[in-house]
Short mmCIF file of C-alpha atoms in Angstrom, two decimals:
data_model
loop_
_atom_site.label_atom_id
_atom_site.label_comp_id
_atom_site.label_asym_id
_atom_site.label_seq_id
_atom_site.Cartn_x
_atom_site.Cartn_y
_atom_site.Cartn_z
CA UNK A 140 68.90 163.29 93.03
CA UNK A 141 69.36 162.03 89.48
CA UNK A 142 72.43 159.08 89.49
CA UNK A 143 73.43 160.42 93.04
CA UNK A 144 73.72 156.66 94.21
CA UNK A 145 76.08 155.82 90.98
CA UNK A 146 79.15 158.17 92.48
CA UNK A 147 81.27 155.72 94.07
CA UNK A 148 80.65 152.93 91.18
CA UNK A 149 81.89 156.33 88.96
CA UNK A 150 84.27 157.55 90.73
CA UNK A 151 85.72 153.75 91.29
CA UNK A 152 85.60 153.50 87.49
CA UNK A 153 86.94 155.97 86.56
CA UNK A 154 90.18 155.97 88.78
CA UNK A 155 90.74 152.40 88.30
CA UNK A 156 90.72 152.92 84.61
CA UNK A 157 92.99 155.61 84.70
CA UNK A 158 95.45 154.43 87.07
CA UNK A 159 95.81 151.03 84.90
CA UNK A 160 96.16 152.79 81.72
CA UNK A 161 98.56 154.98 83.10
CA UNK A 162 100.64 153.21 85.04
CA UNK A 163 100.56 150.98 81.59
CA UNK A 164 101.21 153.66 79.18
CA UNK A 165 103.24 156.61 80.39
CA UNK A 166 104.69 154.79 83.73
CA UNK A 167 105.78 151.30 81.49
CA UNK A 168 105.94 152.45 77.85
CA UNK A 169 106.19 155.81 77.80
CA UNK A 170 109.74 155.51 80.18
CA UNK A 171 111.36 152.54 78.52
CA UNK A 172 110.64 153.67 74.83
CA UNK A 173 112.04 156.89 76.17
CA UNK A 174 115.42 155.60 77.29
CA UNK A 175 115.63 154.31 74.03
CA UNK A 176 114.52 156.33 71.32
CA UNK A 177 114.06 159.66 73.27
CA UNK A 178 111.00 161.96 74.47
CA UNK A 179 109.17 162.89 71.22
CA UNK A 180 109.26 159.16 69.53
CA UNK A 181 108.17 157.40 72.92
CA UNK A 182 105.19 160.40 72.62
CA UNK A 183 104.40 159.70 69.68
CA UNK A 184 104.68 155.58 69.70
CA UNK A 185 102.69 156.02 72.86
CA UNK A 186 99.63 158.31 71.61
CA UNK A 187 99.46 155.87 68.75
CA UNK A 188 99.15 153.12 71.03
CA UNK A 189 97.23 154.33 73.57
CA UNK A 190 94.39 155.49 70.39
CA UNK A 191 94.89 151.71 69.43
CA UNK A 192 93.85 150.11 72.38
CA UNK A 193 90.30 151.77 72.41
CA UNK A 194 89.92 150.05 68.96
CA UNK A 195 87.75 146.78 70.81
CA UNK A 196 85.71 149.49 73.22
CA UNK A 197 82.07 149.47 71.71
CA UNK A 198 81.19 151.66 69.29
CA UNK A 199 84.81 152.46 68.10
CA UNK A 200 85.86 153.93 65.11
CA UNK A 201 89.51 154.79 63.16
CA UNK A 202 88.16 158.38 64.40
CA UNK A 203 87.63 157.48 67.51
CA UNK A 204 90.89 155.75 68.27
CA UNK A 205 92.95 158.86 66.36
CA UNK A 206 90.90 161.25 68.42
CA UNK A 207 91.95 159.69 71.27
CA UNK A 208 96.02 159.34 70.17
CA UNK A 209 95.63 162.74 69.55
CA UNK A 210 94.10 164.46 72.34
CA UNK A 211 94.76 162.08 75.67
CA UNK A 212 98.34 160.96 74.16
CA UNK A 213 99.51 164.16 74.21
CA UNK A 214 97.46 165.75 77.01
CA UNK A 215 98.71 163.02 79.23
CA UNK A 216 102.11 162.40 77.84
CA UNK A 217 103.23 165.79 78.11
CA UNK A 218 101.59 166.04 82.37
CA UNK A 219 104.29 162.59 82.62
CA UNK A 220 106.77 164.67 80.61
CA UNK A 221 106.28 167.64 82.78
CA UNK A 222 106.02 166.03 85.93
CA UNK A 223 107.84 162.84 85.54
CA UNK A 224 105.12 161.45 87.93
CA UNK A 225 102.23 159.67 87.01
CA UNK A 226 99.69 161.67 89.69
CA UNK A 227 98.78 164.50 87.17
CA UNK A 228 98.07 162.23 84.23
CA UNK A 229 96.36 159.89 86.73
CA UNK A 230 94.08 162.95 87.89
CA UNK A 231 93.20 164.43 84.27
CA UNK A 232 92.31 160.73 83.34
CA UNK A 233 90.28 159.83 86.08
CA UNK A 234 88.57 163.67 86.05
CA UNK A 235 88.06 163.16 82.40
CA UNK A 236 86.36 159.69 83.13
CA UNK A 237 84.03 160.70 86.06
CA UNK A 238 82.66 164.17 84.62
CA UNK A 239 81.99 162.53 81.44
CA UNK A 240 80.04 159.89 82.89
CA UNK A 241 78.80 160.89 86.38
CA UNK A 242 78.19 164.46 85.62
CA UNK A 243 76.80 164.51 82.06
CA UNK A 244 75.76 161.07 81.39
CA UNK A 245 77.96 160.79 78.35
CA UNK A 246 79.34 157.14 77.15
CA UNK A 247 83.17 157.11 78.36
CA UNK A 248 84.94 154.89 75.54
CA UNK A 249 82.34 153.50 74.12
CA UNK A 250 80.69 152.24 77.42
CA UNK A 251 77.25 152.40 78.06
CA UNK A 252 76.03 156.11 79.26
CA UNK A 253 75.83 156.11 82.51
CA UNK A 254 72.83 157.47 84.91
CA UNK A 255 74.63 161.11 85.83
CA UNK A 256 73.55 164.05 87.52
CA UNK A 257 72.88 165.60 84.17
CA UNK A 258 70.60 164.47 81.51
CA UNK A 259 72.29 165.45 78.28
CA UNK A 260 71.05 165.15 75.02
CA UNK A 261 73.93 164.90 72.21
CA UNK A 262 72.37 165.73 68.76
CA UNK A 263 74.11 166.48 65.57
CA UNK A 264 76.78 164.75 63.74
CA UNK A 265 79.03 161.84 65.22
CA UNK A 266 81.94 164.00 64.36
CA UNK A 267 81.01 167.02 66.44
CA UNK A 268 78.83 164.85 69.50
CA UNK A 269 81.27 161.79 69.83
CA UNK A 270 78.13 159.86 69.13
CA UNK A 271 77.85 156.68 70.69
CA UNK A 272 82.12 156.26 71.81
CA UNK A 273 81.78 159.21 74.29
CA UNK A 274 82.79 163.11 73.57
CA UNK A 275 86.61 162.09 73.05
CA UNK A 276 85.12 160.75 69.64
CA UNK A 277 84.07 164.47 68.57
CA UNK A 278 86.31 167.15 67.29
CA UNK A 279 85.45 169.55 70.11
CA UNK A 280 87.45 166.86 72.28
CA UNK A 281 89.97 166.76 70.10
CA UNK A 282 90.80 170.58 69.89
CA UNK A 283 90.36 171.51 73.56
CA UNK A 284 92.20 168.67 75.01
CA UNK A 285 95.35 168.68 72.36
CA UNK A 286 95.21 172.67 73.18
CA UNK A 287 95.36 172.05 77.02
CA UNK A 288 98.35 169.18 75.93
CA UNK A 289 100.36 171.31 74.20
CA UNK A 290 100.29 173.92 76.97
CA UNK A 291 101.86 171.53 79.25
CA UNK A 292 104.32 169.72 76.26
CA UNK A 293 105.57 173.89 76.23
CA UNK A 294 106.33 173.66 79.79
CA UNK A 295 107.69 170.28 80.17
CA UNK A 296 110.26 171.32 77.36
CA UNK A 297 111.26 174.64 78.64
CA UNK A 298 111.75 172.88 82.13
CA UNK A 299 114.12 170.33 80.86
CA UNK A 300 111.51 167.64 80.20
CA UNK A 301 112.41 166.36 76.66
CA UNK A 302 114.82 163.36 77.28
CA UNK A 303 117.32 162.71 74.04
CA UNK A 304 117.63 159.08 72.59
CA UNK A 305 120.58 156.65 73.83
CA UNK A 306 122.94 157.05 71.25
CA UNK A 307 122.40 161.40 71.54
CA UNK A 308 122.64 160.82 75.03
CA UNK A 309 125.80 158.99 75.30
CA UNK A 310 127.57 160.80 72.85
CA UNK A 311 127.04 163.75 75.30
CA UNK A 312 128.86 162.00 78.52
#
């Protein structure tokens, strides 16, 4: 079977990537910069960020990296917001990883394509494929993940999950 002997060099990828970056972003960042400065900057500071740091992955682009604020900042800001556990943004990023690359043999961040189950063939623009970064680099990305974010942002606020900044906060005790 077609990449069958690449799962557990996929799967090991793609959870060890996502576990560093989040336990980086959301579980380090993401909480101090909220104690500070509240919920919606430390989202925001954080999606900007997190876009940032795929800046040195091959193939990056200003797109690329602003695709990627947009769509996984929020989409995985707002499963920390909603949770306040880092095992649902852990899970999206590590399922985003592994069926990008071990299902449909797309780059992931710029990284080589990897030998999947599928054999896909991305043709058209950059803006609409992801071209060479990896579908987070196309606009499709972009609209279903930010959609699926803001879903969850809706229920992290109406459970109570948008944290104030300091000085709000301590002029309520």
């Amino acid at each position: 079977m077609r990449g069958a002997g690449q799962i557990w060099a996929m799967l090991a990828m793609g959870t060890t990537s996502a576990v560093f970056e989040e336990v980086l972003f959301r579980g380090v960042l993401f909480r101090h910069i909220e104690a500070m400065l509240g919920s919606w900057a430390a989202l925001a500071i954080t999606s900007a960020l997190f876009g940032a740091a795929h800046l040195g992955n091959p193939d990056a682009s200003l797109f690329a990296a602003f695709a990627i604020a947009v769509e996984a900042g929020i989409l995985l800001g707002a499963a920390w917001m909603l949770t306040r556990r880092l095992w649902l943004a852990v899970g999206i990023h590590a399922a985003w990883n592994f069926t990008q690359g071990w299902v449909f043999s797309i780059p992931v961040s710029g990284g080589e394509a990897p030998l999947g189950l599928l054999i896909t063939r991305r043709e058209g623009p950059d803006w609409l494929t992801g071209g060479g970064f990896g579908l987070e680099a196309s606009v499709v990305a972009m609209i279903a993940a930010t959609l699926a974010g803001l879903v969850l942002l809706v229920l992290a606020v109406r459970r109570g999950g948008v944290r104030p900044p300091m000085w709000a906060a301590s002029r309520r005790a």
